[in-house]
Short mmCIF file of C-alpha atoms in Angstrom, two decimals:
data_model
loop_
_atom_site.label_atom_id
_atom_site.label_comp_id
_atom_site.label_asym_id
_atom_site.label_seq_id
_atom_site.Cartn_x
_atom_site.Cartn_y
_atom_site.Cartn_z
CA MET A 1 24.77 -20.67 -5.72
CA LYS A 2 23.62 -16.99 -7.32
CA LEU A 3 20.58 -15.02 -6.51
CA PHE A 4 18.34 -14.98 -9.49
CA ASP A 5 18.59 -11.22 -10.80
CA VAL A 6 15.44 -9.53 -10.75
CA TYR A 7 16.10 -6.59 -8.63
CA PRO A 8 18.07 -3.53 -9.95
CA LEU A 9 20.05 -2.86 -6.46
CA PHE A 10 21.30 0.39 -5.09
CA ASP A 11 24.75 -0.07 -3.60
CA ILE A 12 23.72 0.55 -0.04
CA THR A 13 23.41 -2.00 2.73
CA PRO A 14 21.29 -0.84 5.20
CA VAL A 15 22.19 -2.30 8.86
CA THR A 16 20.38 -0.43 11.27
CA ALA A 17 17.37 1.47 11.81
CA GLU A 18 15.22 3.16 14.06
CA GLY A 19 11.96 5.62 13.80
CA CYS A 20 12.40 7.40 10.28
CA TYR A 21 16.10 6.87 9.81
CA VAL A 22 18.51 4.01 8.38
CA TRP A 23 22.10 3.60 8.82
CA ASP A 24 24.06 1.61 6.32
CA ASP A 25 27.12 -0.59 6.98
CA ALA A 26 29.12 2.62 6.39
CA GLY A 27 27.98 4.54 8.94
CA ASN A 28 25.87 6.74 6.82
CA ARG A 29 22.46 7.91 8.14
CA TYR A 30 19.43 8.23 5.70
CA LEU A 31 16.12 9.93 5.95
CA ASP A 32 13.73 7.01 4.99
CA LEU A 33 10.88 8.71 2.68
CA TYR A 34 10.08 5.36 0.90
CA GLY A 35 9.24 3.14 4.12
CA GLY A 36 10.81 0.13 2.41
CA HIS A 37 7.67 0.03 -0.10
CA ALA A 38 5.13 1.70 2.42
CA VAL A 39 5.32 -1.03 4.79
CA ILE A 40 7.13 0.79 7.45
CA SER A 41 4.02 1.97 9.23
CA ILE A 42 4.97 2.93 13.09
CA GLY A 43 8.64 3.23 12.29
CA HIS A 44 12.06 1.16 12.01
CA SER A 45 12.38 -1.01 15.56
CA HIS A 46 10.03 0.42 17.37
CA PRO A 47 10.81 -0.65 21.12
CA VAL A 48 7.24 -1.83 21.80
CA TYR A 49 7.10 -3.52 18.52
CA VAL A 50 10.59 -5.34 18.88
CA SER A 51 9.38 -6.38 22.39
CA LYS A 52 6.09 -8.03 21.52
CA ILE A 53 7.81 -10.13 18.92
CA SER A 54 10.75 -10.94 21.06
CA GLU A 55 8.35 -12.23 23.89
CA GLN A 56 5.93 -14.40 21.58
CA LEU A 57 8.70 -15.72 20.29
CA GLN A 58 10.13 -16.88 23.47
CA GLN A 59 6.88 -18.83 24.18
CA ILE A 60 5.96 -20.29 20.84
CA GLY A 61 6.71 -19.04 16.99
CA PHE A 62 4.50 -21.42 15.30
CA TYR A 63 1.62 -23.97 14.78
CA SER A 64 -0.63 -24.62 12.05
CA ASN A 65 -4.30 -23.24 11.89
CA SER A 66 -5.67 -26.57 13.09
CA VAL A 67 -5.41 -25.22 16.52
CA LYS A 68 -6.79 -22.45 18.39
CA ILE A 69 -4.76 -18.99 18.26
CA PRO A 70 -6.05 -16.41 20.57
CA GLN A 71 -3.51 -13.94 18.84
CA GLN A 72 -5.73 -13.88 15.85
CA GLN A 73 -9.11 -12.87 17.89
CA GLU A 74 -6.91 -10.44 19.88
CA LEU A 75 -5.72 -8.97 16.60
CA ALA A 76 -9.00 -8.81 14.97
CA ASP A 77 -10.73 -7.27 17.68
CA LYS A 78 -7.84 -4.40 17.95
CA LEU A 79 -8.40 -4.19 13.86
CA GLY A 80 -12.29 -3.95 14.18
CA GLN A 81 -12.25 -1.26 16.38
CA LEU A 82 -9.65 1.25 14.79
CA SER A 83 -10.65 0.73 11.66
CA GLY A 84 -14.57 1.15 12.56
CA LEU A 85 -15.30 -1.83 10.75
CA ASP A 86 -15.87 -4.10 13.49
CA ASP A 87 -18.70 -6.08 11.78
CA TYR A 88 -16.62 -7.29 9.43
CA GLN A 89 -14.72 -10.81 9.17
CA LEU A 90 -11.14 -11.33 9.07
CA PHE A 91 -9.21 -13.95 7.04
CA LEU A 92 -5.24 -13.93 7.80
CA CYS A 93 -2.95 -14.53 5.17
CA ASN A 94 1.15 -13.20 4.30
CA SER A 95 1.18 -10.54 1.82
CA GLY A 96 -0.54 -8.10 -0.18
CA ALA A 97 -0.72 -10.16 -3.50
CA GLU A 98 -2.56 -13.36 -1.55
CA ALA A 99 -4.72 -10.87 0.23
CA ASN A 100 -5.98 -9.65 -3.19
CA GLU A 101 -6.12 -13.20 -4.56
CA ASN A 102 -8.34 -14.69 -1.79
CA ALA A 103 -10.41 -11.64 -2.02
CA LEU A 104 -11.01 -12.43 -5.71
CA LYS A 105 -11.71 -15.87 -5.20
CA LEU A 106 -13.81 -15.27 -2.13
CA ALA A 107 -16.32 -13.06 -4.87
CA SER A 108 -16.22 -15.88 -7.24
CA PHE A 109 -17.45 -18.24 -5.06
CA ALA A 110 -20.14 -15.84 -4.01
CA THR A 111 -21.19 -14.96 -7.29
CA GLY A 112 -20.59 -18.08 -9.37
CA ARG A 113 -19.26 -15.74 -11.73
CA LYS A 114 -15.26 -15.38 -13.35
CA LYS A 115 -14.73 -11.84 -15.04
CA VAL A 116 -13.08 -9.17 -13.01
CA ILE A 117 -12.90 -5.76 -13.94
CA SER A 118 -9.92 -3.65 -12.84
CA PHE A 119 -8.19 -0.23 -13.66
CA LYS A 120 -5.64 1.29 -16.02
CA ARG A 121 -2.65 1.99 -14.09
CA GLY A 122 -3.54 -0.31 -11.45
CA PHE A 123 -1.21 -2.81 -9.63
CA HIS A 124 -2.64 -5.85 -7.38
CA GLY A 125 0.19 -8.32 -7.28
CA ARG A 126 2.29 -10.83 -9.24
CA THR A 127 0.34 -14.19 -8.41
CA SER A 128 -1.59 -15.67 -10.74
CA ALA A 129 -5.06 -14.18 -10.72
CA VAL A 130 -4.04 -10.96 -9.59
CA VAL A 131 -1.44 -10.11 -12.01
CA SER A 132 -4.32 -10.99 -14.64
CA VAL A 133 -5.85 -7.93 -13.67
CA THR A 134 -2.71 -5.39 -13.32
CA ASP A 135 -2.24 -2.99 -15.96
CA ASN A 136 1.16 -4.56 -16.88
CA PRO A 137 1.67 -6.84 -19.66
CA ARG A 138 5.58 -7.37 -19.16
CA ILE A 139 4.75 -9.09 -15.94
CA ILE A 140 1.76 -11.12 -17.00
CA ALA A 141 3.27 -14.58 -18.05
CA PRO A 142 1.51 -16.37 -20.75
CA LEU A 143 0.08 -18.42 -17.92
CA ASN A 144 -1.99 -15.77 -16.55
CA GLU A 145 -3.59 -14.36 -19.82
CA THR A 146 -7.04 -14.92 -19.40
CA ASP A 147 -10.17 -13.63 -20.93
CA ASN A 148 -11.80 -13.02 -17.38
CA ALA A 149 -9.50 -10.09 -16.94
CA VAL A 150 -10.98 -6.84 -18.00
CA ILE A 151 -8.88 -3.41 -17.54
CA LEU A 152 -11.29 -0.42 -17.78
CA PRO A 153 -10.20 3.40 -17.79
CA LEU A 154 -10.49 4.95 -13.97
CA ASN A 155 -13.16 7.22 -13.37
CA ASP A 156 -15.49 6.34 -16.42
CA ILE A 157 -18.29 4.60 -14.77
CA LYS A 158 -20.41 4.82 -17.75
CA THR A 159 -17.57 1.94 -19.59
CA VAL A 160 -17.65 0.06 -16.38
CA GLU A 161 -21.84 -0.13 -16.52
CA ALA A 162 -21.70 -1.10 -19.70
CA HIS A 163 -19.52 -4.00 -18.69
CA LEU A 164 -21.46 -4.87 -15.34
CA LYS A 165 -24.96 -4.92 -17.41
CA ALA A 166 -23.77 -8.38 -18.46
CA GLU A 167 -24.23 -9.76 -14.96
CA ASP A 168 -21.17 -12.04 -15.60
CA VAL A 169 -18.34 -9.66 -13.58
CA ALA A 170 -17.85 -11.52 -9.98
CA ALA A 171 -15.78 -8.60 -8.51
CA VAL A 172 -14.64 -5.19 -9.50
CA ILE A 173 -11.20 -4.28 -7.84
CA ILE A 174 -9.70 -0.94 -7.14
CA GLU A 175 -7.13 0.65 -5.44
CA GLY A 176 -7.91 2.91 -2.46
CA ILE A 177 -5.34 5.35 -4.08
CA GLN A 178 -3.29 3.81 -7.09
CA GLY A 179 0.60 3.13 -5.49
CA ILE A 180 2.78 1.70 -8.26
CA GLY A 181 0.45 3.78 -10.91
CA GLY A 182 1.38 7.28 -9.86
CA ILE A 183 -0.30 8.01 -6.60
CA HIS A 184 -3.60 8.58 -8.53
CA VAL A 185 -6.86 9.15 -6.05
CA PRO A 186 -10.40 7.52 -7.47
CA ASP A 187 -12.90 10.45 -7.79
CA PRO A 188 -15.11 9.98 -4.63
CA ASP A 189 -18.07 10.25 -7.07
CA PHE A 190 -17.11 7.77 -9.26
CA LEU A 191 -16.01 5.31 -6.40
CA GLU A 192 -19.72 5.97 -4.62
CA ARG A 193 -21.49 5.07 -7.98
CA LEU A 194 -19.63 1.96 -8.63
CA SER A 195 -20.57 0.85 -5.32
CA VAL A 196 -23.99 1.22 -6.17
CA LEU A 197 -23.36 -0.29 -9.82
CA CYS A 198 -21.94 -3.32 -8.03
CA LYS A 199 -25.22 -3.98 -5.83
CA ARG A 200 -27.56 -3.46 -8.93
CA TYR A 201 -25.79 -5.95 -11.42
CA GLY A 202 -24.82 -8.68 -8.64
CA SER A 203 -20.85 -8.05 -8.18
CA LEU A 204 -18.69 -7.36 -5.39
CA LEU A 205 -16.84 -4.33 -4.65
CA VAL A 206 -13.20 -5.44 -3.64
CA LEU A 207 -11.01 -2.33 -2.25
CA ASP A 208 -7.53 -2.89 -2.58
CA GLU A 209 -6.09 -1.13 -0.01
CA ILE A 210 -2.53 -3.14 0.19
CA GLN A 211 -0.41 0.32 0.04
CA SER A 212 -3.26 3.16 0.72
CA GLY A 213 -4.70 1.26 3.82
CA TYR A 214 -3.68 1.00 7.73
CA GLY A 215 -3.59 4.93 8.19
CA ARG A 216 -1.45 6.02 5.33
CA SER A 217 -4.06 8.28 3.85
CA GLY A 218 -5.00 9.64 6.76
CA LYS A 219 -7.88 7.94 7.62
CA PHE A 220 -7.01 4.08 8.34
CA PHE A 221 -8.59 3.23 4.95
CA ALA A 222 -8.66 5.42 1.80
CA PHE A 223 -12.12 4.64 0.68
CA GLN A 224 -13.39 5.77 4.11
CA TYR A 225 -12.90 9.62 2.24
CA THR A 226 -16.44 8.24 0.70
CA ASN A 227 -19.62 6.57 1.72
CA VAL A 228 -18.62 3.53 0.38
CA ARG A 229 -18.95 0.15 2.08
CA PRO A 230 -17.05 -2.31 0.25
CA ASP A 231 -17.93 -5.85 -0.02
CA ILE A 232 -14.21 -7.11 0.56
CA ILE A 233 -11.11 -5.34 1.89
CA ALA A 234 -7.43 -6.48 0.83
CA MET A 235 -4.74 -5.31 3.59
CA ALA A 236 -0.66 -6.16 3.94
CA LYS A 237 2.04 -3.67 3.56
CA GLY A 238 2.01 -1.38 6.74
CA MET A 239 0.11 -4.41 8.71
CA GLY A 240 3.13 -5.82 10.31
CA ASN A 241 5.81 -2.64 9.74
CA GLY A 242 8.02 -5.70 8.17
CA PHE A 243 7.07 -9.16 9.55
CA PRO A 244 5.01 -10.66 6.49
CA ILE A 245 1.45 -10.42 7.07
CA GLY A 246 -1.44 -9.62 5.19
CA GLY A 247 -5.25 -9.85 5.93
CA VAL A 248 -8.96 -9.98 3.91
CA LEU A 249 -11.62 -7.91 5.51
CA ILE A 250 -15.22 -9.54 4.42
CA SER A 251 -18.64 -8.51 4.75
CA PRO A 252 -20.69 -9.97 7.08
CA GLU A 253 -23.08 -10.78 4.34
CA LEU A 254 -20.36 -13.20 2.84
CA LYS A 255 -20.58 -16.74 4.99
CA PRO A 256 -17.78 -18.80 4.83
CA TRP A 257 -17.75 -22.59 4.71
CA HIS A 258 -14.95 -24.93 5.77
CA GLY A 259 -11.83 -25.50 3.14
CA MET A 260 -12.97 -22.12 1.58
CA LEU A 261 -9.98 -20.41 1.90
CA GLY A 262 -6.88 -21.70 3.58
CA THR A 263 -2.92 -20.44 4.26
CA THR A 264 -0.17 -22.49 6.34
CA PHE A 265 1.41 -19.31 7.62
CA GLY A 266 -1.26 -16.54 7.79
CA GLY A 267 -2.07 -15.66 11.04
CA ASN A 268 0.55 -17.57 12.40
CA TYR A 269 1.75 -16.18 16.35
CA LEU A 270 4.77 -13.97 15.46
CA ALA A 271 2.66 -12.30 12.36
CA CYS A 272 -0.19 -11.91 14.81
CA ALA A 273 2.24 -10.54 17.59
CA ALA A 274 3.51 -7.88 15.03
CA GLY A 275 0.33 -6.94 13.96
CA ILE A 276 -1.24 -6.42 17.34
CA ALA A 277 1.89 -4.48 18.41
CA VAL A 278 1.30 -2.05 15.01
CA LEU A 279 -2.16 -1.64 16.13
CA ASP A 280 -1.41 -0.68 19.70
CA ILE A 281 1.04 1.87 18.75
CA MET A 282 -0.97 3.64 15.75
CA GLU A 283 -3.56 3.92 18.72
CA GLN A 284 -1.15 5.39 21.43
CA GLU A 285 0.89 7.60 19.21
CA ASN A 286 -2.35 8.91 16.92
CA LEU A 287 -0.32 7.94 13.86
CA VAL A 288 -3.20 8.02 11.60
CA VAL A 289 -3.98 11.63 12.64
CA ASN A 290 -0.44 12.32 12.57
CA ALA A 291 -0.45 10.91 8.82
CA GLN A 292 -3.03 13.63 7.64
CA ASN A 293 -1.55 16.45 9.75
CA VAL A 294 1.74 15.88 8.43
CA GLY A 295 0.84 14.82 5.38
CA ASP A 296 -1.54 18.10 4.64
CA PHE A 297 1.74 20.02 5.74
CA LEU A 298 4.02 17.96 3.37
CA LEU A 299 1.56 18.62 0.51
CA GLU A 300 1.24 22.43 1.67
CA GLU A 301 5.11 22.79 1.26
CA LEU A 302 5.44 20.96 -2.08
CA SER A 303 2.71 23.13 -3.56
CA GLY A 304 5.24 25.95 -2.99
CA ILE A 305 7.97 24.31 -5.20
CA SER A 306 8.43 25.44 -8.97
CA GLY A 307 9.09 23.07 -12.00
CA VAL A 308 6.50 20.57 -10.66
CA LYS A 309 3.91 19.50 -13.07
CA GLU A 310 1.60 17.82 -10.34
CA ILE A 311 1.23 16.90 -6.82
CA ARG A 312 -1.27 14.21 -6.08
CA GLY A 313 -2.30 11.94 -2.60
CA LYS A 314 -3.49 11.97 0.78
CA GLY A 315 -1.47 11.79 3.80
CA LEU A 316 1.93 10.41 3.85
CA MET A 317 0.87 8.49 0.40
CA ILE A 318 2.01 11.53 -2.15
CA GLY A 319 3.04 11.33 -5.77
CA ILE A 320 5.31 14.46 -7.27
CA GLU A 321 5.69 14.13 -11.46
CA PHE A 322 7.61 16.12 -13.10
CA GLU A 323 8.04 16.56 -17.01
CA GLU A 324 11.47 15.24 -17.18
CA GLU A 325 12.66 11.86 -15.94
CA VAL A 326 13.01 11.72 -12.26
CA LYS A 327 16.46 9.27 -11.93
CA PRO A 328 18.59 12.10 -11.39
CA ILE A 329 16.59 13.83 -8.81
CA ARG A 330 16.40 10.55 -6.80
CA GLN A 331 19.84 9.79 -7.42
CA LYS A 332 20.93 13.11 -5.92
CA LEU A 333 18.35 12.82 -3.17
CA LEU A 334 20.01 9.02 -2.19
CA PHE A 335 23.78 9.42 -2.84
CA GLU A 336 24.16 13.01 -1.76
CA GLU A 337 21.64 13.99 0.79
CA LYS A 338 20.85 10.63 1.85
CA ILE A 339 17.09 10.42 1.74
CA PHE A 340 15.15 7.41 0.14
CA THR A 341 12.56 8.32 -1.74
CA GLY A 342 10.54 5.84 -4.27
CA VAL A 343 9.28 6.15 -7.70
CA SER A 344 6.48 5.56 -10.01
CA GLY A 345 7.48 5.04 -13.94
CA ALA A 346 10.11 7.61 -15.31
CA HIS A 347 8.60 10.94 -14.29
CA ILE A 348 6.89 10.45 -10.62
CA ILE A 349 8.54 10.74 -7.44
CA ARG A 350 6.71 8.67 -4.59
CA LEU A 351 6.70 9.50 -0.85
CA LEU A 352 5.58 6.58 1.53
CA PRO A 353 7.20 7.51 4.84
CA PRO A 354 6.80 6.18 8.23
CA LEU A 355 3.24 7.43 9.95
CA SER A 356 5.49 8.65 12.56
CA LEU A 357 7.47 11.12 10.05
CA THR A 358 7.53 14.46 11.97
CA VAL A 359 7.30 18.35 10.69
CA GLU A 360 10.50 19.00 11.48
CA GLN A 361 11.78 15.72 8.90
CA VAL A 362 8.91 17.21 6.47
CA SER A 363 11.09 20.89 6.57
CA TYR A 364 14.38 19.16 6.20
CA PHE A 365 13.59 17.06 3.12
CA ILE A 366 11.97 20.16 1.57
CA GLU A 367 15.12 21.93 1.95
CA LYS A 368 16.97 19.22 0.40
CA PHE A 369 14.60 18.84 -2.25
CA GLU A 370 14.66 22.57 -3.36
CA LYS A 371 18.82 22.20 -3.16
CA VAL A 372 18.58 19.16 -5.41
CA LEU A 373 16.19 20.62 -7.93
CA SER A 374 18.07 23.86 -7.92
CA GLU A 375 21.32 22.19 -8.35
CA LEU A 376 20.01 19.98 -11.72
CA ARG A 377 18.69 23.23 -12.90
CA VAL A 378 21.77 25.03 -12.76
CA HIS A 379 24.17 21.76 -14.56
CA SER A 380 20.85 21.80 -17.15
CA ASN A 381 21.32 25.35 -17.91
CA GLU A 382 25.00 24.94 -18.09
CA ILE A 383 24.74 21.83 -20.60
CA ASP A 384 22.40 24.00 -22.75
#
């Protein structure tokens, strides 16, 4: 049987990993500054994480949500404490797309409305409702096309209000920091005014913190750099450090009823074990503070590199934009210097490392990054 060929693959086969490093089947060691797409939060193969999942599997791996699973409440308690949002309610699911999907469904239930406002360059997932509000026509199938999706310019509060005034918008969904769109941080004033307008016109504010949440920005959630209090918060990525888990944090003002939302695998024993381990390690190792401090150092070091058009981001969620295409830069970093990075489009390098990244590892990256840029410039000059 053939695999459905939808992923362009690097000719690299990782076989082991530890902390911020990955080893392939040829014995090469790579510095991981991409974290498997912002998923690896506490570092690869953390012994506490491995032990927690292994111990849980030896007891019971799965049963459905028709019974009590105490680990769900333990996860909720720890999440509430660490995030500072202990008055919110938690719904557990399996992925970021599913978290956003349930967030929009919940907003529609609560308001009785159908329309959803999202923003240019935004990405919210590939399932039916959320792909319709994702700004990428290429991945929106005819089945997903709907007049209920309204995609507006980011930071343009007047245009948003003009649409909210009709009072037919169920939700406004916005990323705490746009990830796939190129690490664009919403203007704090825009986010705060957006929150006010949503309340004024009866729409719910959904913060998509799938990529920017769980400490990546240097706060537990990126929106916490502002005074905003969202109605709903979607999360996933770093939540399970690679184990599939997602969640929706729901304002206490929104009341559930039996059957309103549902999932077979969401909140299973193993997912909760992974999620609890992540929160324990984040707290014990001060990883949110580390993300902020090491991220500040990384941003400062990057600011001294010539040839960069713009550097954006917070914490360990950073975009480096160039005038030229970045494919050669990424290729040299990966295959010659053994450093994983990500991209956004053709001109932006994305850095999404584990939150345990050290200053020493940043310094090593900066050295290799400058070396690659210098070699590419020399090569370009020779061609010219």
